[in-house]
Amino acid sequence: MVRIGLAMLQGARHEHIEALQGAAAELSVDLEVVELRRGDQVDATLDALVLPGGESTAMRKASESEALLPALYAWMDEHESRPVLGTCAGAILLSAPDGERTPYIAAPIARNAWGRQRQSFEAEVEVDLIVPEAGITTNHVADPDRFNHRPLPVGPNASPVRASGYPGVFIRAPRFETDTVECEVIATLEHETVGVLDGCRLALTFHPELTLDRRFHRWLIANAVRTHPDEP
Ligand code: GLN
């Protein structure tokens, strides 16, 4: 059983729950998604973290009363080899943590750099990341969740290892400063960097939880399984 913590800060959270459960089913992994709302819920039993998209300023504010964000950063400091997935605003929180903390990914980022909300778009992204293949395809997302959310059926259910051609959904997205990225580039859009991997931290400027291609969530779960401490 792996436990993945999802920061319930603001923004696209429920789609990540769907995507994680779908990906866990594709890998036949027993998964618990832990919805994190307070700093004191972030503990050593978590095998991985998801920092979802949303509005990063609102997320920083939302975190203040329950000290969630500092607890997430402290967890990352303490568990450097455990995997983290940051999407869109989540990528901003990894690249530009507040205060004295050094960035969690060596990839400077500029907020809202594609323009305004109406300049949001979908485009095919080239991906180069080793991801375990889906053992089975799932219909997990066929039904709306209890919030009546249903992820956009943009991509296919399953994808082969190292396949590229990912349906990228960019919503008022940030942009990595491509020339100054100092970690591994794993996703590009016309030569521009849109996804990076720094150690075990994966940051994307698009929204993988809004498609049925669960590749990035499978990556997270597979790495959570790999780094899961052995039972005594
Ligand atoms: N525009 C948001 C920000 O700057 C990010 C958008 C998103 O997560 N979809 O925080």
PDB file of C-alpha atoms and ligand atoms in Angstrom:
ATOM      1  CA  MET A   1       0.000   0.000   0.000  1.00  0.00           C
ATOM      2  CA  VAL A   2       1.410   3.401  -0.918  1.00  0.00           C
ATOM      3  CA  ARG A   3       0.118   6.679   0.481  1.00  0.00           C
ATOM      4  CA  ILE A   4       0.201   9.772  -1.682  1.00  0.00           C
ATOM      5  CA  GLY A   5      -0.476  13.164  -0.148  1.00  0.00           C
ATOM      6  CA  LEU A   6      -2.447  15.653  -2.216  1.00  0.00           C
ATOM      7  CA  ALA A   7      -2.228  19.319  -1.212  1.00  0.00           C
ATOM      8  CA  MET A   8      -5.851  20.473  -1.022  1.00  0.00           C
ATOM      9  CA  LEU A   9      -4.763  24.099  -1.322  1.00  0.00           C
ATOM     10  CA  GLN A  10      -6.986  25.389  -4.093  1.00  0.00           C
ATOM     11  CA  GLY A  11      -7.590  24.568  -7.737  1.00  0.00           C
ATOM     12  CA  ALA A  12      -7.573  21.245  -9.603  1.00  0.00           C
ATOM     13  CA  ARG A  13      -7.532  18.710  -6.772  1.00  0.00           C
ATOM     14  CA  HIS A  14     -10.360  16.287  -7.409  1.00  0.00           C
ATOM     15  CA  GLU A  15      -9.141  15.557 -10.912  1.00  0.00           C
ATOM     16  CA  HIS A  16      -5.809  14.525  -9.406  1.00  0.00           C
ATOM     17  CA  ILE A  17      -7.616  12.093  -7.112  1.00  0.00           C
ATOM     18  CA  GLU A  18      -9.315  10.538 -10.142  1.00  0.00           C
ATOM     19  CA  ALA A  19      -6.079  10.445 -12.079  1.00  0.00           C
ATOM     20  CA  LEU A  20      -4.148   8.866  -9.201  1.00  0.00           C
ATOM     21  CA  GLN A  21      -6.783   6.220  -8.661  1.00  0.00           C
ATOM     22  CA  GLY A  22      -6.939   5.499 -12.377  1.00  0.00           C
ATOM     23  CA  ALA A  23      -3.149   5.227 -12.608  1.00  0.00           C
ATOM     24  CA  ALA A  24      -3.004   2.982  -9.517  1.00  0.00           C
ATOM     25  CA  ALA A  25      -5.552   0.677 -11.140  1.00  0.00           C
ATOM     26  CA  GLU A  26      -3.486   0.634 -14.360  1.00  0.00           C
ATOM     27  CA  LEU A  27      -0.442  -0.467 -12.337  1.00  0.00           C
ATOM     28  CA  SER A  28      -2.392  -2.748  -9.967  1.00  0.00           C
ATOM     29  CA  VAL A  29      -1.037  -0.820  -6.997  1.00  0.00           C
ATOM     30  CA  ASP A  30      -2.904  -0.471  -3.748  1.00  0.00           C
ATOM     31  CA  LEU A  31      -3.084   3.294  -3.192  1.00  0.00           C
ATOM     32  CA  GLU A  32      -4.405   5.608  -0.540  1.00  0.00           C
ATOM     33  CA  VAL A  33      -4.765   9.285  -1.488  1.00  0.00           C
ATOM     34  CA  VAL A  34      -4.411  11.441   1.618  1.00  0.00           C
ATOM     35  CA  GLU A  35      -6.123  14.821   1.302  1.00  0.00           C
ATOM     36  CA  LEU A  36      -3.847  17.317   3.042  1.00  0.00           C
ATOM     37  CA  ARG A  37      -5.483  20.396   4.492  1.00  0.00           C
ATOM     38  CA  ARG A  38      -3.342  21.118   7.545  1.00  0.00           C
ATOM     39  CA  GLY A  39       0.377  21.132   8.195  1.00  0.00           C
ATOM     40  CA  ASP A  40       0.042  18.522  10.927  1.00  0.00           C
ATOM     41  CA  GLN A  41      -1.295  15.987   8.407  1.00  0.00           C
ATOM     42  CA  VAL A  42       2.013  15.970   6.498  1.00  0.00           C
ATOM     43  CA  ASP A  43       4.045  13.163   7.999  1.00  0.00           C
ATOM     44  CA  ALA A  44       6.661  10.530   7.289  1.00  0.00           C
ATOM     45  CA  THR A  45       4.060   7.928   6.286  1.00  0.00           C
ATOM     46  CA  LEU A  46       3.511   9.734   2.964  1.00  0.00           C
ATOM     47  CA  ASP A  47       5.370   8.127   0.076  1.00  0.00           C
ATOM     48  CA  ALA A  48       4.847  10.953  -2.406  1.00  0.00           C
ATOM     49  CA  LEU A  49       3.207  14.348  -2.860  1.00  0.00           C
ATOM     50  CA  VAL A  50       1.100  16.087  -5.478  1.00  0.00           C
ATOM     51  CA  LEU A  51       1.032  19.876  -5.672  1.00  0.00           C
ATOM     52  CA  PRO A  52      -1.869  20.661  -7.988  1.00  0.00           C
ATOM     53  CA  GLY A  53      -2.532  23.630 -10.253  1.00  0.00           C
ATOM     54  CA  GLY A  54      -4.672  26.542  -9.271  1.00  0.00           C
ATOM     55  CA  GLU A  55      -3.687  30.074  -8.518  1.00  0.00           C
ATOM     56  CA  SER A  56      -0.379  30.135  -6.720  1.00  0.00           C
ATOM     57  CA  THR A  57      -0.976  33.401  -4.855  1.00  0.00           C
ATOM     58  CA  ALA A  58      -4.323  32.117  -3.591  1.00  0.00           C
ATOM     59  CA  MET A  59      -2.639  28.811  -2.698  1.00  0.00           C
ATOM     60  CA  ARG A  60       0.036  30.554  -0.666  1.00  0.00           C
ATOM     61  CA  LYS A  61      -2.686  32.557   1.127  1.00  0.00           C
ATOM     62  CA  ALA A  62      -4.906  29.491   1.644  1.00  0.00           C
ATOM     63  CA  SER A  63      -1.960  27.745   3.270  1.00  0.00           C
ATOM     64  CA  GLU A  64      -1.367  30.447   5.867  1.00  0.00           C
ATOM     65  CA  SER A  65      -3.945  29.535   8.497  1.00  0.00           C
ATOM     66  CA  GLU A  66      -3.093  25.824   8.613  1.00  0.00           C
ATOM     67  CA  ALA A  67       0.621  26.133   7.763  1.00  0.00           C
ATOM     68  CA  LEU A  68       0.296  23.529   5.021  1.00  0.00           C
ATOM     69  CA  LEU A  69       2.872  24.870   2.591  1.00  0.00           C
ATOM     70  CA  PRO A  70       5.760  25.128   5.100  1.00  0.00           C
ATOM     71  CA  ALA A  71       4.964  21.559   6.188  1.00  0.00           C
ATOM     72  CA  LEU A  72       5.093  20.345   2.576  1.00  0.00           C
ATOM     73  CA  TYR A  73       8.460  22.042   2.044  1.00  0.00           C
ATOM     74  CA  ALA A  74       9.775  20.585   5.321  1.00  0.00           C
ATOM     75  CA  TRP A  75       8.632  17.114   4.171  1.00  0.00           C
ATOM     76  CA  MET A  76      10.502  17.569   0.880  1.00  0.00           C
ATOM     77  CA  ASP A  77      13.641  18.637   2.775  1.00  0.00           C
ATOM     78  CA  GLU A  78      13.416  15.583   4.979  1.00  0.00           C
ATOM     79  CA  HIS A  79      12.520  13.006   2.318  1.00  0.00           C
ATOM     80  CA  GLU A  80      14.652  14.058  -0.615  1.00  0.00           C
ATOM     81  CA  SER A  81      14.312  10.809  -2.516  1.00  0.00           C
ATOM     82  CA  ARG A  82      10.514  10.578  -2.367  1.00  0.00           C
ATOM     83  CA  PRO A  83       8.742  11.659  -5.545  1.00  0.00           C
ATOM     84  CA  VAL A  84       6.783  14.892  -5.967  1.00  0.00           C
ATOM     85  CA  LEU A  85       4.560  15.941  -8.872  1.00  0.00           C
ATOM     86  CA  GLY A  86       3.881  19.670  -9.270  1.00  0.00           C
ATOM     87  CA  THR A  87       1.504  20.781 -12.010  1.00  0.00           C
ATOM     88  CA  CYS A  88       1.123  24.356 -13.223  1.00  0.00           C
ATOM     89  CA  ALA A  89       0.788  26.454 -10.033  1.00  0.00           C
ATOM     90  CA  GLY A  90       2.318  23.436  -8.255  1.00  0.00           C
ATOM     91  CA  ALA A  91       5.369  23.843 -10.527  1.00  0.00           C
ATOM     92  CA  ILE A  92       5.528  27.508  -9.466  1.00  0.00           C
ATOM     93  CA  LEU A  93       5.544  26.455  -5.800  1.00  0.00           C
ATOM     94  CA  LEU A  94       8.491  24.106  -6.528  1.00  0.00           C
ATOM     95  CA  SER A  95      10.453  26.633  -8.570  1.00  0.00           C
ATOM     96  CA  ALA A  96       9.771  29.663  -6.390  1.00  0.00           C
ATOM     97  CA  PRO A  97       9.173  28.673  -2.765  1.00  0.00           C
ATOM     98  CA  ASP A  98       8.713  31.589  -0.415  1.00  0.00           C
ATOM     99  CA  GLY A  99      11.289  33.215   1.781  1.00  0.00           C
ATOM    100  CA  GLU A 100      14.733  31.783   2.356  1.00  0.00           C
ATOM    101  CA  ARG A 101      14.124  28.358   0.859  1.00  0.00           C
ATOM    102  CA  THR A 102      16.129  27.394  -2.190  1.00  0.00           C
ATOM    103  CA  PRO A 103      14.146  26.203  -5.236  1.00  0.00           C
ATOM    104  CA  TYR A 104      13.095  22.547  -5.310  1.00  0.00           C
ATOM    105  CA  ILE A 105      13.674  22.400  -9.069  1.00  0.00           C
ATOM    106  CA  ALA A 106      16.542  24.073 -10.927  1.00  0.00           C
ATOM    107  CA  ALA A 107      14.162  25.616 -13.430  1.00  0.00           C
ATOM    108  CA  PRO A 108      13.266  29.294 -13.062  1.00  0.00           C
ATOM    109  CA  ILE A 109       9.654  29.977 -13.962  1.00  0.00           C
ATOM    110  CA  ALA A 110       7.596  33.032 -14.972  1.00  0.00           C
ATOM    111  CA  ARG A 111       3.947  33.194 -13.944  1.00  0.00           C
ATOM    112  CA  ASN A 112       1.147  33.776 -16.444  1.00  0.00           C
ATOM    113  CA  ALA A 113       3.729  34.142 -19.189  1.00  0.00           C
ATOM    114  CA  TRP A 114       1.506  32.903 -22.035  1.00  0.00           C
ATOM    115  CA  GLY A 115      -0.887  35.784 -21.445  1.00  0.00           C
ATOM    116  CA  ARG A 116      -4.337  36.042 -19.995  1.00  0.00           C
ATOM    117  CA  GLN A 117      -6.871  33.331 -19.200  1.00  0.00           C
ATOM    118  CA  ARG A 118      -8.299  33.460 -22.729  1.00  0.00           C
ATOM    119  CA  GLN A 119      -4.866  32.640 -24.090  1.00  0.00           C
ATOM    120  CA  SER A 120      -5.182  29.197 -22.502  1.00  0.00           C
ATOM    121  CA  PHE A 121      -4.781  26.410 -25.065  1.00  0.00           C
ATOM    122  CA  GLU A 122      -4.320  22.724 -25.786  1.00  0.00           C
ATOM    123  CA  ALA A 123      -1.318  21.476 -27.721  1.00  0.00           C
ATOM    124  CA  GLU A 124       0.563  18.261 -28.268  1.00  0.00           C
ATOM    125  CA  VAL A 125       3.599  18.027 -26.036  1.00  0.00           C
ATOM    126  CA  GLU A 126       6.650  15.843 -26.727  1.00  0.00           C
ATOM    127  CA  VAL A 127       7.465  13.742 -23.667  1.00  0.00           C
ATOM    128  CA  ASP A 128      10.681  11.891 -22.895  1.00  0.00           C
ATOM    129  CA  LEU A 129      10.238  10.180 -19.550  1.00  0.00           C
ATOM    130  CA  ILE A 130      10.543   6.546 -18.567  1.00  0.00           C
ATOM    131  CA  VAL A 131       7.123   5.501 -17.354  1.00  0.00           C
ATOM    132  CA  PRO A 132       5.849   2.017 -16.543  1.00  0.00           C
ATOM    133  CA  GLU A 133       3.325   0.746 -19.012  1.00  0.00           C
ATOM    134  CA  ALA A 134      -0.289   0.436 -17.951  1.00  0.00           C
ATOM    135  CA  GLY A 135      -0.995  -3.232 -17.271  1.00  0.00           C
ATOM    136  CA  ILE A 136      -4.676  -2.741 -17.872  1.00  0.00           C
ATOM    137  CA  THR A 137      -6.769   0.103 -19.182  1.00  0.00           C
ATOM    138  CA  THR A 138      -9.413   1.358 -16.840  1.00  0.00           C
ATOM    139  CA  ASN A 139     -12.795   2.887 -17.226  1.00  0.00           C
ATOM    140  CA  HIS A 140     -12.231   4.462 -13.892  1.00  0.00           C
ATOM    141  CA  VAL A 141     -13.082   7.946 -15.086  1.00  0.00           C
ATOM    142  CA  ALA A 142     -16.231   6.959 -16.921  1.00  0.00           C
ATOM    143  CA  ASP A 143     -18.415   8.160 -14.068  1.00  0.00           C
ATOM    144  CA  PRO A 144     -18.341  11.663 -12.634  1.00  0.00           C
ATOM    145  CA  ASP A 145     -16.940  11.873  -9.120  1.00  0.00           C
ATOM    146  CA  ARG A 146     -18.987  13.023  -6.146  1.00  0.00           C
ATOM    147  CA  PHE A 147     -18.334  16.639  -7.158  1.00  0.00           C
ATOM    148  CA  ASN A 148     -19.723  15.854 -10.600  1.00  0.00           C
ATOM    149  CA  HIS A 149     -16.266  16.350 -12.063  1.00  0.00           C
ATOM    150  CA  ARG A 150     -15.204  14.295 -15.025  1.00  0.00           C
ATOM    151  CA  PRO A 151     -11.705  14.688 -16.481  1.00  0.00           C
ATOM    152  CA  LEU A 152     -11.571  15.844 -20.084  1.00  0.00           C
ATOM    153  CA  PRO A 153     -11.227  12.864 -22.410  1.00  0.00           C
ATOM    154  CA  VAL A 154      -8.386  14.440 -24.365  1.00  0.00           C
ATOM    155  CA  GLY A 155      -5.929  11.568 -24.472  1.00  0.00           C
ATOM    156  CA  PRO A 156      -6.020   7.792 -24.744  1.00  0.00           C
ATOM    157  CA  ASN A 157      -6.231   5.712 -21.586  1.00  0.00           C
ATOM    158  CA  ALA A 158      -2.929   3.960 -21.753  1.00  0.00           C
ATOM    159  CA  SER A 159       0.325   4.849 -23.369  1.00  0.00           C
ATOM    160  CA  PRO A 160       3.456   2.899 -24.200  1.00  0.00           C
ATOM    161  CA  VAL A 161       6.756   3.382 -22.410  1.00  0.00           C
ATOM    162  CA  ARG A 162       8.555   6.526 -23.562  1.00  0.00           C
ATOM    163  CA  ALA A 163       5.787   7.446 -25.938  1.00  0.00           C
ATOM    164  CA  SER A 164       5.709  11.094 -26.796  1.00  0.00           C
ATOM    165  CA  GLY A 165       2.706  13.036 -28.088  1.00  0.00           C
ATOM    166  CA  TYR A 166       0.963  14.011 -24.896  1.00  0.00           C
ATOM    167  CA  PRO A 167      -2.201  16.156 -24.931  1.00  0.00           C
ATOM    168  CA  GLY A 168      -1.066  19.233 -23.004  1.00  0.00           C
ATOM    169  CA  VAL A 169      -3.757  21.410 -21.460  1.00  0.00           C
ATOM    170  CA  PHE A 170      -2.293  24.832 -20.631  1.00  0.00           C
ATOM    171  CA  ILE A 171      -4.495  27.016 -18.417  1.00  0.00           C
ATOM    172  CA  ARG A 172      -3.072  30.464 -17.763  1.00  0.00           C
ATOM    173  CA  ALA A 173       0.141  28.568 -17.531  1.00  0.00           C
ATOM    174  CA  PRO A 174       3.545  29.651 -16.327  1.00  0.00           C
ATOM    175  CA  ARG A 175       6.623  29.291 -18.557  1.00  0.00           C
ATOM    176  CA  PHE A 176       9.990  27.866 -17.657  1.00  0.00           C
ATOM    177  CA  GLU A 177      12.822  30.158 -18.670  1.00  0.00           C
ATOM    178  CA  THR A 178      14.100  27.602 -21.172  1.00  0.00           C
ATOM    179  CA  ASP A 179      17.645  29.020 -21.401  1.00  0.00           C
ATOM    180  CA  THR A 180      18.249  28.807 -17.670  1.00  0.00           C
ATOM    181  CA  VAL A 181      16.834  25.347 -16.921  1.00  0.00           C
ATOM    182  CA  GLU A 182      19.556  23.338 -15.195  1.00  0.00           C
ATOM    183  CA  CYS A 183      17.781  20.022 -14.712  1.00  0.00           C
ATOM    184  CA  GLU A 184      16.462  17.333 -17.042  1.00  0.00           C
ATOM    185  CA  VAL A 185      13.950  18.485 -19.650  1.00  0.00           C
ATOM    186  CA  ILE A 186      11.280  15.795 -20.052  1.00  0.00           C
ATOM    187  CA  ALA A 187       8.555  17.651 -21.957  1.00  0.00           C
ATOM    188  CA  THR A 188       8.755  20.203 -24.743  1.00  0.00           C
ATOM    189  CA  LEU A 189       6.355  22.199 -26.864  1.00  0.00           C
ATOM    190  CA  GLU A 190       8.048  23.370 -30.056  1.00  0.00           C
ATOM    191  CA  HIS A 191      11.482  23.423 -28.388  1.00  0.00           C
ATOM    192  CA  GLU A 192      10.176  25.223 -25.342  1.00  0.00           C
ATOM    193  CA  THR A 193      10.551  23.427 -22.005  1.00  0.00           C
ATOM    194  CA  VAL A 194       7.173  22.587 -20.455  1.00  0.00           C
ATOM    195  CA  GLY A 195       8.187  19.756 -18.116  1.00  0.00           C
ATOM    196  CA  VAL A 196      11.304  19.120 -16.025  1.00  0.00           C
ATOM    197  CA  LEU A 197      12.632  16.427 -13.741  1.00  0.00           C
ATOM    198  CA  ASP A 198      15.017  17.418 -10.974  1.00  0.00           C
ATOM    199  CA  GLY A 199      15.984  14.354  -8.988  1.00  0.00           C
ATOM    200  CA  CYS A 200      12.616  12.938  -7.975  1.00  0.00           C
ATOM    201  CA  ARG A 201      10.654  16.152  -8.525  1.00  0.00           C
ATOM    202  CA  LEU A 202       8.598  16.335 -11.661  1.00  0.00           C
ATOM    203  CA  ALA A 203       7.179  19.737 -12.607  1.00  0.00           C
ATOM    204  CA  LEU A 204       4.835  20.382 -15.525  1.00  0.00           C
ATOM    205  CA  THR A 205       3.364  23.686 -16.704  1.00  0.00           C
ATOM    206  CA  PHE A 206       0.288  21.891 -18.096  1.00  0.00           C
ATOM    207  CA  HIS A 207      -2.483  19.846 -16.453  1.00  0.00           C
ATOM    208  CA  PRO A 208      -2.045  16.070 -16.822  1.00  0.00           C
ATOM    209  CA  GLU A 209      -4.974  15.418 -14.479  1.00  0.00           C
ATOM    210  CA  LEU A 210      -7.333  16.765 -17.147  1.00  0.00           C
ATOM    211  CA  THR A 211      -6.619  13.978 -19.613  1.00  0.00           C
ATOM    212  CA  LEU A 212      -7.082  10.241 -19.552  1.00  0.00           C
ATOM    213  CA  ASP A 213      -3.404   9.622 -20.330  1.00  0.00           C
ATOM    214  CA  ARG A 214      -2.195   8.733 -16.842  1.00  0.00           C
ATOM    215  CA  ARG A 215       1.481   8.581 -17.687  1.00  0.00           C
ATOM    216  CA  PHE A 216       2.680  11.192 -15.173  1.00  0.00           C
ATOM    217  CA  HIS A 217       0.551   9.803 -12.370  1.00  0.00           C
ATOM    218  CA  ARG A 218       1.891   6.326 -13.148  1.00  0.00           C
ATOM    219  CA  TRP A 219       5.410   7.750 -12.920  1.00  0.00           C
ATOM    220  CA  LEU A 220       4.611   9.151  -9.462  1.00  0.00           C
ATOM    221  CA  ILE A 221       3.063   5.938  -8.165  1.00  0.00           C
ATOM    222  CA  ALA A 222       5.824   3.717  -9.559  1.00  0.00           C
ATOM    223  CA  ASN A 223       8.454   5.879  -7.867  1.00  0.00           C
ATOM    224  CA  ALA A 224       6.460   5.960  -4.643  1.00  0.00           C
ATOM    225  CA  VAL A 225       6.463   2.145  -4.697  1.00  0.00           C
ATOM    226  CA  ARG A 226      10.227   2.117  -5.417  1.00  0.00           C
ATOM    227  CA  THR A 227      11.100   4.409  -2.484  1.00  0.00           C
ATOM    228  CA  HIS A 228       8.490   3.021  -0.068  1.00  0.00           C
ATOM    229  CA  PRO A 229      10.323   2.001   3.109  1.00  0.00           C
ATOM    230  CA  ASP A 230      10.486  -1.757   3.629  1.00  0.00           C
ATOM    231  CA  GLU A 231       8.250  -3.095   6.361  1.00  0.00           C
ATOM    232  CA  PRO A 232      10.231  -4.122   9.461  1.00  0.00           C
TER     233      PRO A 232
HETATM  234  N1  GLN B   1      -1.831  31.329 -13.330  1.00  0.00           N
HETATM  235  C1  GLN B   1      -1.642  30.506 -12.178  1.00  0.00           C
HETATM  236  C2  GLN B   1      -0.587  31.091 -11.239  1.00  0.00           C
HETATM  237  O1  GLN B   1       0.153  31.916 -11.583  1.00  0.00           O
HETATM  238  C3  GLN B   1      -1.271  29.094 -12.566  1.00  0.00           C
HETATM  239  C4  GLN B   1      -2.361  28.523 -13.431  1.00  0.00           C
HETATM  240  C5  GLN B   1      -2.652  27.075 -13.213  1.00  0.00           C
HETATM  241  O2  GLN B   1      -2.237  26.426 -12.268  1.00  0.00           O
HETATM  242  N2  GLN B   1      -3.467  26.570 -14.096  1.00  0.00           N
HETATM  243  O3  GLN B   1      -0.516  30.692 -10.116  1.00  0.00           O
END
